[in-house]
């Protein structure tokens, strides 16, 4: 549901019941956070303050199955995206460079899902990062940069 809100809420602590090591989920406060990457804590500079959609209006079994399949296809691309938007302490220019590098896998996935970039084949000769960025910007630039264009 945090995805539909456009950002992850900042979690204070995480605990699990039925822990495999027999402690019944009774970990020291912050112990679980110490072992996880911080991509569940959105950097305030990248927070969208308006909901993207009302999830109660669109969420159903088919959408959740589709989302699970897409997450599997995205694999490291999605994790990189989340981590680059996270409050990780990494310099913003480095995070933005990593986000730019995600253009090629995004074009590949959008092409597979929607078929709108048939001439682009990331990873093959003749398709480069600039072409992928241009294609995504032309298709989704108004949505991505809505706040900047207002």
PDB file of N, CA and C in Angstrom, residues 51-126:
ATOM      1  N   UNK A  51      -1.152  11.087  -3.261  1.00  0.00           N
ATOM      2  CA  UNK A  51      -1.295   9.674  -3.580  1.00  0.00           C
ATOM      3  C   UNK A  51      -1.311   9.501  -5.087  1.00  0.00           C
ATOM      4  N   UNK A  52      -0.659   8.453  -5.551  1.00  0.00           N
ATOM      5  CA  UNK A  52      -0.657   8.173  -6.986  1.00  0.00           C
ATOM      6  C   UNK A  52      -2.027   7.696  -7.437  1.00  0.00           C
ATOM      7  N   UNK A  53      -2.609   6.784  -6.683  1.00  0.00           N
ATOM      8  CA  UNK A  53      -3.964   6.283  -6.947  1.00  0.00           C
ATOM      9  C   UNK A  53      -4.593   5.941  -5.606  1.00  0.00           C
ATOM     10  N   UNK A  54      -5.893   5.820  -5.610  1.00  0.00           N
ATOM     11  CA  UNK A  54      -6.595   5.333  -4.422  1.00  0.00           C
ATOM     12  C   UNK A  54      -6.592   3.808  -4.511  1.00  0.00           C
ATOM     13  N   UNK A  55      -5.713   3.170  -3.719  1.00  0.00           N
ATOM     14  CA  UNK A  55      -5.525   1.729  -3.874  1.00  0.00           C
ATOM     15  C   UNK A  55      -6.785   0.927  -3.595  1.00  0.00           C
ATOM     16  N   UNK A  56      -7.669   1.410  -2.732  1.00  0.00           N
ATOM     17  CA  UNK A  56      -8.903   0.666  -2.477  1.00  0.00           C
ATOM     18  C   UNK A  56      -9.782   0.603  -3.731  1.00  0.00           C
ATOM     19  N   UNK A  57      -9.567   1.531  -4.686  1.00  0.00           N
ATOM     20  CA  UNK A  57     -10.341   1.530  -5.928  1.00  0.00           C
ATOM     21  C   UNK A  57      -9.762   0.595  -6.988  1.00  0.00           C
ATOM     22  N   UNK A  58      -8.495   0.257  -6.882  1.00  0.00           N
ATOM     23  CA  UNK A  58      -7.859  -0.527  -7.942  1.00  0.00           C
ATOM     24  C   UNK A  58      -7.283  -1.857  -7.479  1.00  0.00           C
ATOM     25  N   UNK A  59      -7.055  -2.026  -6.206  1.00  0.00           N
ATOM     26  CA  UNK A  59      -6.395  -3.230  -5.703  1.00  0.00           C
ATOM     27  C   UNK A  59      -7.333  -4.434  -5.767  1.00  0.00           C
ATOM     28  N   UNK A  60      -6.878  -5.484  -6.429  1.00  0.00           N
ATOM     29  CA  UNK A  60      -7.643  -6.729  -6.516  1.00  0.00           C
ATOM     30  C   UNK A  60      -6.660  -7.885  -6.677  1.00  0.00           C
ATOM     31  N   UNK A  61      -7.161  -9.107  -6.678  1.00  0.00           N
ATOM     32  CA  UNK A  61      -6.296 -10.282  -6.772  1.00  0.00           C
ATOM     33  C   UNK A  61      -5.466 -10.285  -8.056  1.00  0.00           C
ATOM     34  N   UNK A  62      -6.079  -9.913  -9.171  1.00  0.00           N
ATOM     35  CA  UNK A  62      -5.360  -9.901 -10.450  1.00  0.00           C
ATOM     36  C   UNK A  62      -4.207  -8.900 -10.447  1.00  0.00           C
ATOM     37  N   UNK A  63      -4.455  -7.715  -9.892  1.00  0.00           N
ATOM     38  CA  UNK A  63      -3.406  -6.705  -9.827  1.00  0.00           C
ATOM     39  C   UNK A  63      -2.267  -7.159  -8.918  1.00  0.00           C
ATOM     40  N   UNK A  64      -2.593  -7.772  -7.801  1.00  0.00           N
ATOM     41  CA  UNK A  64      -1.552  -8.247  -6.894  1.00  0.00           C
ATOM     42  C   UNK A  64      -0.727  -9.365  -7.529  1.00  0.00           C
ATOM     43  N   UNK A  65      -1.373 -10.283  -8.247  1.00  0.00           N
ATOM     44  CA  UNK A  65      -0.637 -11.341  -8.953  1.00  0.00           C
ATOM     45  C   UNK A  65       0.264 -10.733 -10.024  1.00  0.00           C
ATOM     46  N   UNK A  66      -0.254  -9.742 -10.748  1.00  0.00           N
ATOM     47  CA  UNK A  66       0.524  -9.067 -11.786  1.00  0.00           C
ATOM     48  C   UNK A  66       1.722  -8.347 -11.172  1.00  0.00           C
ATOM     49  N   UNK A  67       1.513  -7.681 -10.032  1.00  0.00           N
ATOM     50  CA  UNK A  67       2.579  -6.975  -9.337  1.00  0.00           C
ATOM     51  C   UNK A  67       3.659  -7.951  -8.875  1.00  0.00           C
ATOM     52  N   UNK A  68       3.260  -9.106  -8.340  1.00  0.00           N
ATOM     53  CA  UNK A  68       4.222 -10.110  -7.889  1.00  0.00           C
ATOM     54  C   UNK A  68       5.057 -10.618  -9.064  1.00  0.00           C
ATOM     55  N   UNK A  69       4.422 -10.841 -10.209  1.00  0.00           N
ATOM     56  CA  UNK A  69       5.143 -11.280 -11.403  1.00  0.00           C
ATOM     57  C   UNK A  69       6.120 -10.203 -11.870  1.00  0.00           C
ATOM     58  N   UNK A  70       5.661  -8.962 -11.882  1.00  0.00           N
ATOM     59  CA  UNK A  70       6.511  -7.855 -12.310  1.00  0.00           C
ATOM     60  C   UNK A  70       7.694  -7.682 -11.362  1.00  0.00           C
ATOM     61  N   UNK A  71       7.475  -7.817 -10.063  1.00  0.00           N
ATOM     62  CA  UNK A  71       8.584  -7.726  -9.108  1.00  0.00           C
ATOM     63  C   UNK A  71       9.623  -8.801  -9.380  1.00  0.00           C
ATOM     64  N   UNK A  72       9.163  -9.999  -9.725  1.00  0.00           N
ATOM     65  CA  UNK A  72      10.092 -11.073 -10.050  1.00  0.00           C
ATOM     66  C   UNK A  72      10.890 -10.730 -11.307  1.00  0.00           C
ATOM     67  N   UNK A  73      10.238 -10.161 -12.310  1.00  0.00           N
ATOM     68  CA  UNK A  73      10.926  -9.768 -13.547  1.00  0.00           C
ATOM     69  C   UNK A  73      11.905  -8.617 -13.304  1.00  0.00           C
ATOM     70  N   UNK A  74      11.506  -7.664 -12.460  1.00  0.00           N
ATOM     71  CA  UNK A  74      12.361  -6.505 -12.183  1.00  0.00           C
ATOM     72  C   UNK A  74      13.604  -6.884 -11.395  1.00  0.00           C
ATOM     73  N   UNK A  75      13.475  -7.832 -10.500  1.00  0.00           N
ATOM     74  CA  UNK A  75      14.592  -8.347  -9.716  1.00  0.00           C
ATOM     75  C   UNK A  75      15.448  -7.228  -9.128  1.00  0.00           C
ATOM     76  N   UNK A  76      16.712  -7.186  -9.470  1.00  0.00           N
ATOM     77  CA  UNK A  76      17.657  -6.230  -8.899  1.00  0.00           C
ATOM     78  C   UNK A  76      17.344  -4.796  -9.332  1.00  0.00           C
ATOM     79  N   UNK A  77      16.675  -4.616 -10.468  1.00  0.00           N
ATOM     80  CA  UNK A  77      16.311  -3.283 -10.930  1.00  0.00           C
ATOM     81  C   UNK A  77      15.412  -2.592  -9.910  1.00  0.00           C
ATOM     82  N   UNK A  78      14.400  -3.289  -9.417  1.00  0.00           N
ATOM     83  CA  UNK A  78      13.496  -2.713  -8.426  1.00  0.00           C
ATOM     84  C   UNK A  78      14.222  -2.428  -7.111  1.00  0.00           C
ATOM     85  N   UNK A  79      15.056  -3.344  -6.669  1.00  0.00           N
ATOM     86  CA  UNK A  79      15.784  -3.145  -5.412  1.00  0.00           C
ATOM     87  C   UNK A  79      16.744  -1.958  -5.530  1.00  0.00           C
ATOM     88  N   UNK A  80      17.389  -1.819  -6.675  1.00  0.00           N
ATOM     89  CA  UNK A  80      18.284  -0.680  -6.893  1.00  0.00           C
ATOM     90  C   UNK A  80      17.491   0.616  -6.864  1.00  0.00           C
ATOM     91  N   UNK A  81      16.363   0.638  -7.543  1.00  0.00           N
ATOM     92  CA  UNK A  81      15.508   1.825  -7.566  1.00  0.00           C
ATOM     93  C   UNK A  81      15.096   2.219  -6.148  1.00  0.00           C
ATOM     94  N   UNK A  82      14.600   1.266  -5.380  1.00  0.00           N
ATOM     95  CA  UNK A  82      14.166   1.566  -4.010  1.00  0.00           C
ATOM     96  C   UNK A  82      15.322   2.076  -3.167  1.00  0.00           C
ATOM     97  N   UNK A  83      16.468   1.455  -3.298  1.00  0.00           N
ATOM     98  CA  UNK A  83      17.621   1.860  -2.487  1.00  0.00           C
ATOM     99  C   UNK A  83      18.121   3.244  -2.887  1.00  0.00           C
ATOM    100  N   UNK A  84      18.044   3.578  -4.170  1.00  0.00           N
ATOM    101  CA  UNK A  84      18.510   4.892  -4.605  1.00  0.00           C
ATOM    102  C   UNK A  84      17.565   6.006  -4.152  1.00  0.00           C
ATOM    103  N   UNK A  85      16.303   5.695  -3.901  1.00  0.00           N
ATOM    104  CA  UNK A  85      15.352   6.680  -3.388  1.00  0.00           C
ATOM    105  C   UNK A  85      15.338   6.713  -1.864  1.00  0.00           C
ATOM    106  N   UNK A  86      16.057   5.808  -1.245  1.00  0.00           N
ATOM    107  CA  UNK A  86      16.028   5.674   0.211  1.00  0.00           C
ATOM    108  C   UNK A  86      16.934   6.681   0.910  1.00  0.00           C
ATOM    109  N   UNK A  87      16.667   6.843   2.175  1.00  0.00           N
ATOM    110  CA  UNK A  87      17.482   7.706   3.031  1.00  0.00           C
ATOM    111  C   UNK A  87      18.677   6.880   3.505  1.00  0.00           C
ATOM    112  N   UNK A  88      19.631   6.662   2.595  1.00  0.00           N
ATOM    113  CA  UNK A  88      20.744   5.748   2.847  1.00  0.00           C
ATOM    114  C   UNK A  88      22.030   6.444   3.252  1.00  0.00           C
ATOM    115  N   UNK A  89      22.070   7.762   3.141  1.00  0.00           N
ATOM    116  CA  UNK A  89      23.295   8.493   3.435  1.00  0.00           C
ATOM    117  C   UNK A  89      24.218   8.596   2.233  1.00  0.00           C
ATOM    118  N   UNK A  90      23.864   7.960   1.137  1.00  0.00           N
ATOM    119  CA  UNK A  90      24.655   8.025  -0.088  1.00  0.00           C
ATOM    120  C   UNK A  90      24.445   9.413  -0.722  1.00  0.00           C
ATOM    121  N   UNK A  91      25.489  10.030  -1.276  1.00  0.00           N
ATOM    122  CA  UNK A  91      25.319  11.345  -1.898  1.00  0.00           C
ATOM    123  C   UNK A  91      24.267  11.325  -3.011  1.00  0.00           C
ATOM    124  N   UNK A  92      23.498  12.401  -3.110  1.00  0.00           N
ATOM    125  CA  UNK A  92      22.401  12.473  -4.081  1.00  0.00           C
ATOM    126  C   UNK A  92      22.886  12.311  -5.517  1.00  0.00           C
ATOM    127  N   UNK A  93      24.043  12.879  -5.859  1.00  0.00           N
ATOM    128  CA  UNK A  93      24.511  12.762  -7.247  1.00  0.00           C
ATOM    129  C   UNK A  93      24.830  11.319  -7.613  1.00  0.00           C
ATOM    130  N   UNK A  94      25.341  10.554  -6.669  1.00  0.00           N
ATOM    131  CA  UNK A  94      25.620   9.142  -6.922  1.00  0.00           C
ATOM    132  C   UNK A  94      24.317   8.364  -7.083  1.00  0.00           C
ATOM    133  N   UNK A  95      23.345   8.666  -6.235  1.00  0.00           N
ATOM    134  CA  UNK A  95      22.050   7.986  -6.345  1.00  0.00           C
ATOM    135  C   UNK A  95      21.379   8.304  -7.671  1.00  0.00           C
ATOM    136  N   UNK A  96      21.442   9.546  -8.103  1.00  0.00           N
ATOM    137  CA  UNK A  96      20.835   9.916  -9.384  1.00  0.00           C
ATOM    138  C   UNK A  96      21.536   9.234 -10.550  1.00  0.00           C
ATOM    139  N   UNK A  97      22.845   9.069 -10.461  1.00  0.00           N
ATOM    140  CA  UNK A  97      23.579   8.350 -11.513  1.00  0.00           C
ATOM    141  C   UNK A  97      23.094   6.903 -11.614  1.00  0.00           C
ATOM    142  N   UNK A  98      22.889   6.255 -10.470  1.00  0.00           N
ATOM    143  CA  UNK A  98      22.366   4.889 -10.485  1.00  0.00           C
ATOM    144  C   UNK A  98      20.946   4.857 -11.049  1.00  0.00           C
ATOM    145  N   UNK A  99      20.127   5.847 -10.725  1.00  0.00           N
ATOM    146  CA  UNK A  99      18.766   5.897 -11.260  1.00  0.00           C
ATOM    147  C   UNK A  99      18.779   6.045 -12.784  1.00  0.00           C
ATOM    148  N   UNK A 100      19.677   6.866 -13.305  1.00  0.00           N
ATOM    149  CA  UNK A 100      19.794   7.029 -14.757  1.00  0.00           C
ATOM    150  C   UNK A 100      20.144   5.691 -15.406  1.00  0.00           C
ATOM    151  N   UNK A 101      21.020   4.941 -14.766  1.00  0.00           N
ATOM    152  CA  UNK A 101      21.429   3.632 -15.320  1.00  0.00           C
ATOM    153  C   UNK A 101      20.272   2.635 -15.395  1.00  0.00           C
ATOM    154  N   UNK A 102      19.192   2.895 -14.678  1.00  0.00           N
ATOM    155  CA  UNK A 102      18.038   1.994 -14.716  1.00  0.00           C
ATOM    156  C   UNK A 102      17.186   2.194 -15.968  1.00  0.00           C
ATOM    157  N   UNK A 103      17.508   3.189 -16.782  1.00  0.00           N
ATOM    158  CA  UNK A 103      16.722   3.451 -17.986  1.00  0.00           C
ATOM    159  C   UNK A 103      16.711   2.251 -18.932  1.00  0.00           C
ATOM    160  N   UNK A 104      17.847   1.616 -19.111  1.00  0.00           N
ATOM    161  CA  UNK A 104      17.904   0.488 -20.047  1.00  0.00           C
ATOM    162  C   UNK A 104      17.025  -0.688 -19.596  1.00  0.00           C
ATOM    163  N   UNK A 105      17.135  -1.160 -18.325  1.00  0.00           N
ATOM    164  CA  UNK A 105      16.230  -2.244 -17.948  1.00  0.00           C
ATOM    165  C   UNK A 105      14.760  -1.820 -17.948  1.00  0.00           C
ATOM    166  N   UNK A 106      14.485  -0.538 -17.680  1.00  0.00           N
ATOM    167  CA  UNK A 106      13.096  -0.079 -17.720  1.00  0.00           C
ATOM    168  C   UNK A 106      12.548  -0.105 -19.138  1.00  0.00           C
ATOM    169  N   UNK A 107      13.349   0.317 -20.107  1.00  0.00           N
ATOM    170  CA  UNK A 107      12.916   0.257 -21.514  1.00  0.00           C
ATOM    171  C   UNK A 107      12.656  -1.196 -21.907  1.00  0.00           C
ATOM    172  N   UNK A 108      13.529  -2.069 -21.483  1.00  0.00           N
ATOM    173  CA  UNK A 108      13.362  -3.489 -21.802  1.00  0.00           C
ATOM    174  C   UNK A 108      12.043  -4.030 -21.240  1.00  0.00           C
ATOM    175  N   UNK A 109      11.743  -3.683 -19.999  1.00  0.00           N
ATOM    176  CA  UNK A 109      10.519  -4.180 -19.366  1.00  0.00           C
ATOM    177  C   UNK A 109       9.284  -3.519 -19.975  1.00  0.00           C
ATOM    178  N   UNK A 110       9.325  -2.202 -20.201  1.00  0.00           N
ATOM    179  CA  UNK A 110       8.181  -1.510 -20.800  1.00  0.00           C
ATOM    180  C   UNK A 110       7.936  -2.032 -22.211  1.00  0.00           C
ATOM    181  N   UNK A 111       9.004  -2.290 -22.945  1.00  0.00           N
ATOM    182  CA  UNK A 111       8.859  -2.847 -24.288  1.00  0.00           C
ATOM    183  C   UNK A 111       8.184  -4.215 -24.231  1.00  0.00           C
ATOM    184  N   UNK A 112       8.607  -5.035 -23.289  1.00  0.00           N
ATOM    185  CA  UNK A 112       8.021  -6.375 -23.156  1.00  0.00           C
ATOM    186  C   UNK A 112       6.549  -6.286 -22.748  1.00  0.00           C
ATOM    187  N   UNK A 113       6.241  -5.374 -21.822  1.00  0.00           N
ATOM    188  CA  UNK A 113       4.881  -5.273 -21.291  1.00  0.00           C
ATOM    189  C   UNK A 113       3.922  -4.538 -22.228  1.00  0.00           C
ATOM    190  N   UNK A 114       4.401  -3.454 -22.852  1.00  0.00           N
ATOM    191  CA  UNK A 114       3.518  -2.597 -23.647  1.00  0.00           C
ATOM    192  C   UNK A 114       3.868  -2.558 -25.126  1.00  0.00           C
ATOM    193  N   UNK A 115       5.076  -3.014 -25.482  1.00  0.00           N
ATOM    194  CA  UNK A 115       5.485  -3.042 -26.882  1.00  0.00           C
ATOM    195  C   UNK A 115       5.648  -1.668 -27.515  1.00  0.00           C
ATOM    196  N   UNK A 116       5.999  -0.631 -26.716  1.00  0.00           N
ATOM    197  CA  UNK A 116       6.045   0.719 -27.276  1.00  0.00           C
ATOM    198  C   UNK A 116       7.436   1.150 -27.733  1.00  0.00           C
ATOM    199  N   UNK A 117       8.457   0.352 -27.494  1.00  0.00           N
ATOM    200  CA  UNK A 117       9.809   0.693 -27.959  1.00  0.00           C
ATOM    201  C   UNK A 117      10.374  -0.452 -28.801  1.00  0.00           C
ATOM    202  N   UNK A 118       9.714  -0.807 -29.894  1.00  0.00           N
ATOM    203  CA  UNK A 118      10.175  -1.974 -30.667  1.00  0.00           C
ATOM    204  C   UNK A 118      11.550  -1.817 -31.292  1.00  0.00           C
ATOM    205  N   UNK A 119      11.994  -0.581 -31.514  1.00  0.00           N
ATOM    206  CA  UNK A 119      13.297  -0.390 -32.152  1.00  0.00           C
ATOM    207  C   UNK A 119      14.452  -0.399 -31.136  1.00  0.00           C
ATOM    208  N   UNK A 120      14.145  -0.346 -29.852  1.00  0.00           N
ATOM    209  CA  UNK A 120      15.191  -0.326 -28.828  1.00  0.00           C
ATOM    210  C   UNK A 120      15.404  -1.717 -28.248  1.00  0.00           C
ATOM    211  N   UNK A 121      16.658  -2.116 -28.181  1.00  0.00           N
ATOM    212  CA  UNK A 121      17.027  -3.430 -27.643  1.00  0.00           C
ATOM    213  C   UNK A 121      18.221  -3.247 -26.711  1.00  0.00           C
ATOM    214  N   UNK A 122      17.954  -2.822 -25.444  1.00  0.00           N
ATOM    215  CA  UNK A 122      19.060  -2.592 -24.507  1.00  0.00           C
ATOM    216  C   UNK A 122      19.970  -3.804 -24.385  1.00  0.00           C
ATOM    217  N   UNK A 123      21.258  -3.533 -24.330  1.00  0.00           N
ATOM    218  CA  UNK A 123      22.253  -4.597 -24.235  1.00  0.00           C
ATOM    219  C   UNK A 123      22.749  -5.076 -25.582  1.00  0.00           C
ATOM    220  N   UNK A 124      22.112  -4.634 -26.645  1.00  0.00           N
ATOM    221  CA  UNK A 124      22.537  -5.015 -27.988  1.00  0.00           C
ATOM    222  C   UNK A 124      23.145  -3.807 -28.696  1.00  0.00           C
ATOM    223  N   UNK A 125      23.978  -4.071 -29.658  1.00  0.00           N
ATOM    224  CA  UNK A 125      24.603  -3.012 -30.451  1.00  0.00           C
ATOM    225  C   UNK A 125      23.518  -2.190 -31.142  1.00  0.00           C
ATOM    226  N   UNK A 126      23.674  -0.881 -31.093  1.00  0.00           N
ATOM    227  CA  UNK A 126      22.708   0.005 -31.734  1.00  0.00           C
ATOM    228  C   UNK A 126      21.732   0.648 -30.764  1.00  0.00           C
TER     229      UNK A 126
END
